[in-house]
Short mmCIF file of C-alpha atoms in Angstrom, two decimals:
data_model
loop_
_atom_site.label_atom_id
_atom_site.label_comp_id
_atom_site.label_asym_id
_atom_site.label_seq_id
_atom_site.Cartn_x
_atom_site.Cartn_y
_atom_site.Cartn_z
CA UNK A 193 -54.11 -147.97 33.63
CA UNK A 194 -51.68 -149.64 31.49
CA UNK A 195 -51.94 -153.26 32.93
CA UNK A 196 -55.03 -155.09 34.55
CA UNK A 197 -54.45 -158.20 36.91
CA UNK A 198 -56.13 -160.98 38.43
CA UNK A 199 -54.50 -164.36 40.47
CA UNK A 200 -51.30 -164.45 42.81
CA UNK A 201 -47.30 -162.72 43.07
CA UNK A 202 -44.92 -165.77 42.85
CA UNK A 203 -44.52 -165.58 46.36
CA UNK A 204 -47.54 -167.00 46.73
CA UNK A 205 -47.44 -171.08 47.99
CA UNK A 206 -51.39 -172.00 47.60
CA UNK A 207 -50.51 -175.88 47.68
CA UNK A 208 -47.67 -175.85 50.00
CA UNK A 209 -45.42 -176.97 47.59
CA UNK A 210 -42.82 -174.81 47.41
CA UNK A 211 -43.58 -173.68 43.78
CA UNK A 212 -44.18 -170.54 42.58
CA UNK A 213 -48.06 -169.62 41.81
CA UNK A 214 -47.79 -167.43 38.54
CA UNK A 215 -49.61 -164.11 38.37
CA UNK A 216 -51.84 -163.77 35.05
CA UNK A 217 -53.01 -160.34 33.91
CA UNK A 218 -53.08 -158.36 31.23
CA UNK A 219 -50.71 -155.61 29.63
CA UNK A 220 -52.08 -152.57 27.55
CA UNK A 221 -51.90 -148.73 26.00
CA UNK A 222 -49.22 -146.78 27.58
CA UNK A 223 -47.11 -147.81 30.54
CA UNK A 224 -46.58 -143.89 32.15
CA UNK A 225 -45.78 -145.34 35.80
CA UNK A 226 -42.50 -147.74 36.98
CA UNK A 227 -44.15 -151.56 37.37
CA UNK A 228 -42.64 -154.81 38.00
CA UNK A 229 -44.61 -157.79 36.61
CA UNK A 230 -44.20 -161.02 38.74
CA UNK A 231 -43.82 -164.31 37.76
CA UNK A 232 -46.66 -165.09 35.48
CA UNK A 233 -48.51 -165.30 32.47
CA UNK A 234 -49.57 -162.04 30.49
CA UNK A 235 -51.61 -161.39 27.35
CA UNK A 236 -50.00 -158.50 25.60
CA UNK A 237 -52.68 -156.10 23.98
CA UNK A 238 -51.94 -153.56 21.51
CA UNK A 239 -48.76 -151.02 20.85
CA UNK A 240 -47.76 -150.97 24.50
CA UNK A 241 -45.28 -147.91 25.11
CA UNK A 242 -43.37 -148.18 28.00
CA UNK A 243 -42.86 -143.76 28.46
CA UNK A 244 -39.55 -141.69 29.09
CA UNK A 245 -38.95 -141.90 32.82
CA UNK A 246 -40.73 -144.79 33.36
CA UNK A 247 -38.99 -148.69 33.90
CA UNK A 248 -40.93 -151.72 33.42
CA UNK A 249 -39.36 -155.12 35.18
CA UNK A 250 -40.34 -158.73 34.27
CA UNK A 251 -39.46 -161.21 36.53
CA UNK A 252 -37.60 -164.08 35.55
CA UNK A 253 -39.94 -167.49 33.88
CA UNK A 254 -42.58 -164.42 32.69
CA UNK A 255 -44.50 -165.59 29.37
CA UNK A 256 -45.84 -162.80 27.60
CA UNK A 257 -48.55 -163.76 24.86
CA UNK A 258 -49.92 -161.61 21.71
CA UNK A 259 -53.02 -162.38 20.13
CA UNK A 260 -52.53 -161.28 16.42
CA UNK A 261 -56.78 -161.54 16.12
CA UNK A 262 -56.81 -158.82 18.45
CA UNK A 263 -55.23 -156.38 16.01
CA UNK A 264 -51.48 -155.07 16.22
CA UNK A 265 -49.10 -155.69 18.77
CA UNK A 266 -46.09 -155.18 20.09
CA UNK A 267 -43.99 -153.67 22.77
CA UNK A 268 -42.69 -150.32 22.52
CA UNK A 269 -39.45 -149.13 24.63
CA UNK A 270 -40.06 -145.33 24.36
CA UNK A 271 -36.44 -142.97 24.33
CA UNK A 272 -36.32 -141.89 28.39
CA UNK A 273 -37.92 -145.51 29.12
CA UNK A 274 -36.01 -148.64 30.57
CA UNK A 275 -37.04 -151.68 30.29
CA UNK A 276 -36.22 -154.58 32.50
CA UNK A 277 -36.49 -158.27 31.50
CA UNK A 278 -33.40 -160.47 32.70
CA UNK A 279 -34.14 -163.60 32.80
CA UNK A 280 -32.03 -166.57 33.67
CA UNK A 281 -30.95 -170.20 31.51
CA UNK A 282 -33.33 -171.93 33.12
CA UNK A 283 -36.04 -169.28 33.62
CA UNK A 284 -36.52 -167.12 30.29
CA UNK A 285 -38.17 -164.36 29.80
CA UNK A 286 -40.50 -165.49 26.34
CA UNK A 287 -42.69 -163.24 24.49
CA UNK A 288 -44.69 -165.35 22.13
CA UNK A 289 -47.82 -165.26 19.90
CA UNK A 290 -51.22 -167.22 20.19
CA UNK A 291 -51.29 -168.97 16.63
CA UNK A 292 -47.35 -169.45 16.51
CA UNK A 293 -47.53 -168.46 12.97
CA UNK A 294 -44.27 -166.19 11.94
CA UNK A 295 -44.83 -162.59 11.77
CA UNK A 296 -48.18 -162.07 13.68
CA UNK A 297 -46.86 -159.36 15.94
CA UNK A 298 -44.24 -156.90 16.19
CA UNK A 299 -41.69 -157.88 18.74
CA UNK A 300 -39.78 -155.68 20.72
CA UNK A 301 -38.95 -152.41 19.68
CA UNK A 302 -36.70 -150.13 21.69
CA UNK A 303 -35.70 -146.44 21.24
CA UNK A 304 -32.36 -144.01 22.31
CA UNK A 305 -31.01 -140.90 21.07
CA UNK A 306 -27.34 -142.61 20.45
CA UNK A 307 -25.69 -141.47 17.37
CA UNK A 308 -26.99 -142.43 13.86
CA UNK A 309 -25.30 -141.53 10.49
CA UNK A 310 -27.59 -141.57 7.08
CA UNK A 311 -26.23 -138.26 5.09
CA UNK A 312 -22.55 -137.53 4.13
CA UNK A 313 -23.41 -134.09 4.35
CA UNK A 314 -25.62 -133.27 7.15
CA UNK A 315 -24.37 -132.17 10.60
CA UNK A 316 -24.78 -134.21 13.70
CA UNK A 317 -26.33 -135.20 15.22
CA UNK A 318 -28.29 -136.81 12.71
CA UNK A 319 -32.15 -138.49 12.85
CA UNK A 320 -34.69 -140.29 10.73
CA UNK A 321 -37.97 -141.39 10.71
CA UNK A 322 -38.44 -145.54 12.08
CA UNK A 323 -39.94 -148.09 9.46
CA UNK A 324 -42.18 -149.15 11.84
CA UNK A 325 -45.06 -147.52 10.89
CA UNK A 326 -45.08 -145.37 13.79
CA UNK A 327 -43.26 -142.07 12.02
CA UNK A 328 -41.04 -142.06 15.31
CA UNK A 329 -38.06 -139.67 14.92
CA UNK A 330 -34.99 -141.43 16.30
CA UNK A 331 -30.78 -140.00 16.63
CA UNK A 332 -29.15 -138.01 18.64
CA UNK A 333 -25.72 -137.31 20.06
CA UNK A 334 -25.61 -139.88 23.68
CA UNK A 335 -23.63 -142.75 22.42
CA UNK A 336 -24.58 -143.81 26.26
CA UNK A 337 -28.00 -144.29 26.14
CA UNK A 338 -29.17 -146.55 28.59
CA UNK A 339 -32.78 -148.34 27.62
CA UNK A 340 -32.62 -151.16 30.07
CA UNK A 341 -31.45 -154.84 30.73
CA UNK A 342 -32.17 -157.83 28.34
CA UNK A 343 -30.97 -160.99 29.68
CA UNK A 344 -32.52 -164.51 28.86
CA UNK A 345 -35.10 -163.17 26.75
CA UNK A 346 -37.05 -165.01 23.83
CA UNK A 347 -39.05 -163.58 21.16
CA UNK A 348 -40.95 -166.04 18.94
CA UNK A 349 -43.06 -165.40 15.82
CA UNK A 350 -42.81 -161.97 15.31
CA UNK A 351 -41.91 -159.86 12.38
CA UNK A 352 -45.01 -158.48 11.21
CA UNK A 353 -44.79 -157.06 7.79
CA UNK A 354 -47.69 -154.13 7.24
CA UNK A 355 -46.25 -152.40 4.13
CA UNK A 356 -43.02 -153.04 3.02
CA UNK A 357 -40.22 -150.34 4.51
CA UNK A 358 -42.37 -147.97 5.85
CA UNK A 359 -44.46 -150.37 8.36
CA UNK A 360 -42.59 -153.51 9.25
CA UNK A 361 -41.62 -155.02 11.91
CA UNK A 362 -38.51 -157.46 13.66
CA UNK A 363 -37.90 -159.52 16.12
CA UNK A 364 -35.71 -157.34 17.92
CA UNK A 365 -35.41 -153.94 16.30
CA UNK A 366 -33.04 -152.03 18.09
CA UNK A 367 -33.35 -147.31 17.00
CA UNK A 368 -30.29 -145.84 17.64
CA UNK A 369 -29.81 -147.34 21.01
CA UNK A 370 -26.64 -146.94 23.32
CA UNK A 371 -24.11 -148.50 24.99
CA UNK A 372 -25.35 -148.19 28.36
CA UNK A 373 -28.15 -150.81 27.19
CA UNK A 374 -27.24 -154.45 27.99
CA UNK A 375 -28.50 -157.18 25.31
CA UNK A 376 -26.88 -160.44 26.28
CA UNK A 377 -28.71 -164.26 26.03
CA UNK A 378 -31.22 -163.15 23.21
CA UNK A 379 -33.50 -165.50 20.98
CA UNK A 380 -35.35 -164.40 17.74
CA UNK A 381 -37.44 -167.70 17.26
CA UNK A 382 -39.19 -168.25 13.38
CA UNK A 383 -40.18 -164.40 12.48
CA UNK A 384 -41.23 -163.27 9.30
CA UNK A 385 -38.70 -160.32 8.70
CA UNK A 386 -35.21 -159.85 10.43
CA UNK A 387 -34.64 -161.52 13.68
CA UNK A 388 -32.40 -158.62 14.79
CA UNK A 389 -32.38 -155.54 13.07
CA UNK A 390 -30.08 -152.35 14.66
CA UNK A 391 -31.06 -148.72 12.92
CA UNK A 392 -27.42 -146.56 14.25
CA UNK A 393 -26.49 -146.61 17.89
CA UNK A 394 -24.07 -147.79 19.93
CA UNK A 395 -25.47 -151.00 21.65
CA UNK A 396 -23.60 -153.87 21.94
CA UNK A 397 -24.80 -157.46 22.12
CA UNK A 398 -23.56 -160.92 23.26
CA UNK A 399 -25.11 -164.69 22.68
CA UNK A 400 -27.57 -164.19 19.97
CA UNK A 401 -29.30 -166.82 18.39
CA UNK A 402 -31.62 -165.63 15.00
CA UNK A 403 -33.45 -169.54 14.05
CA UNK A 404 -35.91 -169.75 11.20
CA UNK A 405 -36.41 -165.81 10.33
CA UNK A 406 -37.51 -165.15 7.09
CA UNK A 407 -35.57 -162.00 5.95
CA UNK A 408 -32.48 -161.96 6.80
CA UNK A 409 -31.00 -162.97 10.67
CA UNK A 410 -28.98 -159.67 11.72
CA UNK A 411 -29.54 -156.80 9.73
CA UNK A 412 -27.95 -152.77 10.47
CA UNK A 413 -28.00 -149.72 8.87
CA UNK A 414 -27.53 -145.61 9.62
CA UNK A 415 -24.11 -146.61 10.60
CA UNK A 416 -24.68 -149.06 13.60
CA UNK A 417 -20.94 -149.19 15.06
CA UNK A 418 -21.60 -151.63 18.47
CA UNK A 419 -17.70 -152.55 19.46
CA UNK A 420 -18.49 -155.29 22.20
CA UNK A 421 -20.50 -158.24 20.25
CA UNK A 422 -19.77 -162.12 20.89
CA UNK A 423 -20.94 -164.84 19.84
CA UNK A 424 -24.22 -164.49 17.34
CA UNK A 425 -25.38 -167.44 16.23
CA UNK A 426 -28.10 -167.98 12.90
CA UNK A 427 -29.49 -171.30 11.84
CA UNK A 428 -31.85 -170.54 8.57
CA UNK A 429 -34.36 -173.47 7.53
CA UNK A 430 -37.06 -172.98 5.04
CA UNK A 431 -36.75 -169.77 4.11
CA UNK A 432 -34.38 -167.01 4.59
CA UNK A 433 -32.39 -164.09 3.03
CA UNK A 434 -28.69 -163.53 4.24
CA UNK A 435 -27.26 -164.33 7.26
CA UNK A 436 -26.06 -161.12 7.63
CA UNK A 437 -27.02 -158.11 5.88
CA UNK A 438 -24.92 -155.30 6.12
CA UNK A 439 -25.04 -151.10 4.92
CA UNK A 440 -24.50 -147.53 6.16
CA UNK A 441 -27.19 -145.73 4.09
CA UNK A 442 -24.48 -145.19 1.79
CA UNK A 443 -22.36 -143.18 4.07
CA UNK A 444 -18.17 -143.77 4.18
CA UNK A 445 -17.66 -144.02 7.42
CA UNK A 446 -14.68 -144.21 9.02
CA UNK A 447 -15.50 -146.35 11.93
CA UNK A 448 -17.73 -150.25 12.03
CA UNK A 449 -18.80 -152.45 14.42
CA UNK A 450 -17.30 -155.34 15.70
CA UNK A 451 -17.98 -159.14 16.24
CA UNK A 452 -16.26 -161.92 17.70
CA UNK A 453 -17.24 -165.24 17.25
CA UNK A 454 -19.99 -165.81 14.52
CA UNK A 455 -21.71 -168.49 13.30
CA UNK A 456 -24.28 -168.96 10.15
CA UNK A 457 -25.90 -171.70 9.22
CA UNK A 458 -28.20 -172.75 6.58
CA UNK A 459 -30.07 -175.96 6.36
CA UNK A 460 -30.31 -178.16 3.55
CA UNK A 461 -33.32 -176.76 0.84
CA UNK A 462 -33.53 -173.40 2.26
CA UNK A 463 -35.09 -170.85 -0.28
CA UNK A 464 -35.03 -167.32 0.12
CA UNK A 465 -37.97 -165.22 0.64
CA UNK A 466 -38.36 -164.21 -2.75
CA UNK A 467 -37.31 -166.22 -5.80
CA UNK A 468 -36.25 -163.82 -7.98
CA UNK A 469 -33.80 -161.99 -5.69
CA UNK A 470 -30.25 -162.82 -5.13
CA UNK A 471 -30.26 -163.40 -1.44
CA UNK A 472 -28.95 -166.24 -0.19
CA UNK A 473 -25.30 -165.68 1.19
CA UNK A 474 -24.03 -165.97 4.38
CA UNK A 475 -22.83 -162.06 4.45
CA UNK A 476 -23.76 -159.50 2.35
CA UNK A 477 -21.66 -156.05 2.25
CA UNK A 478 -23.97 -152.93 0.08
CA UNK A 479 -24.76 -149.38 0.40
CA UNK A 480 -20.89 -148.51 2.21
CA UNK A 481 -21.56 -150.97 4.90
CA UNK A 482 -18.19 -152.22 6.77
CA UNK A 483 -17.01 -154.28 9.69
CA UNK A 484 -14.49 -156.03 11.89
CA UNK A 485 -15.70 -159.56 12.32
CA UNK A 486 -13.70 -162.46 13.13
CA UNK A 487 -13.72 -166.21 14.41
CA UNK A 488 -16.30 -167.17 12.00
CA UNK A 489 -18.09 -170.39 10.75
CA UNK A 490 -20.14 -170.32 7.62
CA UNK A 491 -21.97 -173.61 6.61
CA UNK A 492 -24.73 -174.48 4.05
CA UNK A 493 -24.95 -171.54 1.44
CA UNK A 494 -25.27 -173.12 -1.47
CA UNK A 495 -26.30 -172.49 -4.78
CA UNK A 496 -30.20 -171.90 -5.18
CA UNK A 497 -31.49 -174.39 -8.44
CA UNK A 498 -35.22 -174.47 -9.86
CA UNK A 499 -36.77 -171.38 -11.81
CA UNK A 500 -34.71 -168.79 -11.11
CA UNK A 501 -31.83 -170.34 -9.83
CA UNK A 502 -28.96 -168.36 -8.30
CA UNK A 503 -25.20 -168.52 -6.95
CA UNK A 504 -24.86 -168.96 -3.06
CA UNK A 505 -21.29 -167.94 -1.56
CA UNK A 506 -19.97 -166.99 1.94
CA UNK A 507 -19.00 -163.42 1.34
CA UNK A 508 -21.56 -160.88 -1.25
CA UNK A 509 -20.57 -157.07 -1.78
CA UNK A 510 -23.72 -155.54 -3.31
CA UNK A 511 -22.28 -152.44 -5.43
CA UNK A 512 -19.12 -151.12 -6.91
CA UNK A 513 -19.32 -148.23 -4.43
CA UNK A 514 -19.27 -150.41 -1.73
CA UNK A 515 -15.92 -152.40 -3.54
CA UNK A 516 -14.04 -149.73 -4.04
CA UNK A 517 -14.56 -147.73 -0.50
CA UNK A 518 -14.64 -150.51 1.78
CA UNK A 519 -13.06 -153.24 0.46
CA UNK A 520 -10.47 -151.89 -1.40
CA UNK A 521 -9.93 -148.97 1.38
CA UNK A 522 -9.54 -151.69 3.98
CA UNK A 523 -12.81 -151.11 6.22
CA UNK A 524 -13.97 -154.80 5.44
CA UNK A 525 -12.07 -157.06 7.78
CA UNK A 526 -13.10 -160.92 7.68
CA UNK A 527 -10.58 -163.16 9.69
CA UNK A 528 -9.99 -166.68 10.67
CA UNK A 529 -13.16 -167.55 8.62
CA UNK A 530 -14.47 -171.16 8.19
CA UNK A 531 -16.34 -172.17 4.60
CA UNK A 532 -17.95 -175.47 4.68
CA UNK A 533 -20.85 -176.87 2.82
CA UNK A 534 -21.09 -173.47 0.86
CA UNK A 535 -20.61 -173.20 -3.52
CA UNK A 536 -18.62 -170.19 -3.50
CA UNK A 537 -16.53 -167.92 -1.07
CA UNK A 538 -16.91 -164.73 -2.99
CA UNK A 539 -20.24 -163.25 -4.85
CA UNK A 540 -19.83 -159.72 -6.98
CA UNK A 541 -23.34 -157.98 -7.11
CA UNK A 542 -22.84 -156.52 -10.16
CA UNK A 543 -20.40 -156.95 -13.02
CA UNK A 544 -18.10 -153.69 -13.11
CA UNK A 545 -15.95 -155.64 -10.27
CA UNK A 546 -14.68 -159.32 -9.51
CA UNK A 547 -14.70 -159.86 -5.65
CA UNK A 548 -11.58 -162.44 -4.64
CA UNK A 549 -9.28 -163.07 -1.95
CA UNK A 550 -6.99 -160.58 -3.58
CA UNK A 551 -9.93 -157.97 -3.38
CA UNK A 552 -9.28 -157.36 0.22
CA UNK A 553 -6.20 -154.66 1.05
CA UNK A 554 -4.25 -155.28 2.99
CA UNK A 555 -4.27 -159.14 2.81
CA UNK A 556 -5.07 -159.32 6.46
CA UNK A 557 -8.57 -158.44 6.02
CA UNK A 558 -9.42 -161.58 4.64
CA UNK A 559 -8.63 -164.79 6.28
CA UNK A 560 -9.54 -168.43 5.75
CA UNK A 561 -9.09 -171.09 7.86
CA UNK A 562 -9.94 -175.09 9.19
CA UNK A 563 -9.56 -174.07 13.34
CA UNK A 564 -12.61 -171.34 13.39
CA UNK A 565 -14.37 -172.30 16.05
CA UNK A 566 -17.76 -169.42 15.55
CA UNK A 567 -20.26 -168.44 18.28
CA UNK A 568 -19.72 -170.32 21.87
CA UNK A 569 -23.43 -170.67 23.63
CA UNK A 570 -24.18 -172.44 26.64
CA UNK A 571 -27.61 -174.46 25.77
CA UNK A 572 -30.39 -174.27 28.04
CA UNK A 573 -34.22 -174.00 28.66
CA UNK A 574 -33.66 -169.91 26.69
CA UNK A 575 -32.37 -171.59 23.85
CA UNK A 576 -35.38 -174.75 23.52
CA UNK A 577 -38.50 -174.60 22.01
CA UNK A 578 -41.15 -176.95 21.92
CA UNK A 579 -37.88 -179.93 22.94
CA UNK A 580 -35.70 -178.77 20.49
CA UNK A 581 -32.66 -177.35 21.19
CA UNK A 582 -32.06 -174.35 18.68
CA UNK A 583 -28.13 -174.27 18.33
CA UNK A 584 -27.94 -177.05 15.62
#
């Protein structure tokens, strides 16, 4: 049995009250059988895999808790599996972690078979083995992959790193999932890698907020090409790489995802994660990675001083390649972008180029304004912790 439980369902009324009586149990190894977990409190144990064919449901006002002195942990959305977690504003779903230290467990990982693009050469569809440390295989050819609901949901202090690249973990990390998967009302909450991190697919996702990750706050590669996101928010404090850290494996594609209404924000005396890497803009562009994005506010990336100091900007593209494909070719689109608080618009990664305003072709592609307004959230109990609310 995956899951062990003692106490009451929520429709349980013990005192007469009216309020709900949460269930406690415990969740563990693999999930092979549909289960709906009532209102309660759960200790998460282990790499729980929900199976293909099998749905898992949370209600909403569930708090899920890891115990990083147990060993690993994590949740697992297998390709075939849904899972079900839609919370509300006022009653969010919240995985968290014992200790509350950043990057004690691995967060939610979910799996599809949506399209994925790493190789200019080989034939779809394409895979590739995840960086999770699990040598899953993920890719395929159903852009409509359908992995479940996420509504409301919270994921705090996750982003365990194992071994750099080849066992690491997000808050959200997202394998080649599809559009038939709903991500809307999400929180990454003071992780220790990425707070969202999509590998391919064809998921889309609205109301995002990435606070205090480490790495960087939305990260994509294998040629990620979501055309229905709104409103992501980031707020970086203490440490933290780029707001945005886009690539394609260093594939020229001829297609890029799409975002509407974006906000990043760094607070004052941020550092990034390491100091002798350049990694401290708002967006960075490498490896062929593209994009529509628009409606954006950038605040707060300034330049980085002390003993290896660095130049902060708004906008970095990594490599030449990357210049002269999609920037020059016109797959980079940036409009109706707000700078404030921030040294430099443009950063060039390497010196064979000089990145400007009159980079971008056509001139439409890059856009700067005073009116952006960047992500729209409604605040609320899924976007508090601890009192504070997170969209500063």
């Amino acid at each position: 049995m995956a899951t062990i439980f003692t106490g009451c369902s929520n429709d349980d009324d013990e005192d007469g009250s009216g309020a709900k009586t949460p269930a406690v149990g415990e969740i563990t190894g693999n999930i092979s059988s549909n289960v709906t977990y009532a209102y309660g409190n759960y200790t998460l144990k282990g790499m729980v895999k929900i199976q293909s064919g099998v749905t898992v449901t949370f209600e909403p006002g569930c708090t899920i808790t890891a115990d990083k002195s147990t060993g690993e942990n994590g949740l697992i959305v297998l390709n075939g599996g849904k899972l079900i977690a839609n919370g509300t504003a006022a009653e969010p779903i919240v995985f968290t972690e014992k200790s509350k230290v950043p990057g004690s467990w691995a967060g939610i990982i979910m799996y599809g078979d949506a399209p994925i693009v790493n190789s200019a050469s080989n034939p779809a569809p394409q895979t590739a083995t995840s960086e999770d440390g699990t040598g899953s295989i993920y890719g395929g050819s159903n852009a409509t992959h359908n992995g479940g609901s996420l509504k409301y949901v919270r994921v705090e202090y996750a982003g365990q790193v194992i071994t750099t690249n080849s066992k690491e973990h997000n808050g959200f990390s997202f394998y080649s999932v599809g559009s038939g998967t709903v991500l809307e009302n999400l929180v990454s909450y003071m992780g220790n890698d990425d707070g969202f991190e999509f590998y391919g697919g064809t998921v889309s996702a609205k109301n995002l907020i990435s606070y205090g990750n480490k790495d960087d706050s939305f990260d994509w590669q294998d040629g990620w090409r979501g055309q229905d996101n709104t409103n992501w928010y980031a707020y970086q404090v203490g440490t933290g790489n780029y707001g945005m850290e886009i690539e394609s494996k260093s594939v020229d594609n001829n297609f890029w995802p799409k975002i509407v209404g974006i906000t990043l924000k760094r607070a004052a005396g941020t550092v990034t994660e390491a100091q002798s890497e350049i990694q401290l803009d708002a967006i960075q562009f490498k490896k062929e990675g593209n994009g529509d994005y628009s409606n954006i506010v950038i605040d707060g990336y300034k330049n980085q001083t002390g003993s290896t100091p660095w130049n902060g900007g708004a906008i970095q593209v990594l490599d030449k390649t990357t210049y002269d494909h999609q920037v020059a070719g016109g797959k980079i689109k940036l409009t109706n972008v707000k700078v404030t608080n921030t040294d430099n618009d443009f950063i060039s990664g390497a010196a064979t180029f000089t990145l400007s305003s009159s980079s971008f072709n056509p001139t439409s592609n890059w856009n700067k304004t005073t009116t952006a307004t960047g992500a729209s959230l409604v605040s609320g109990n899924w976007s508090t912790v601890n009192g504070v609310n997170l969209i500063q």
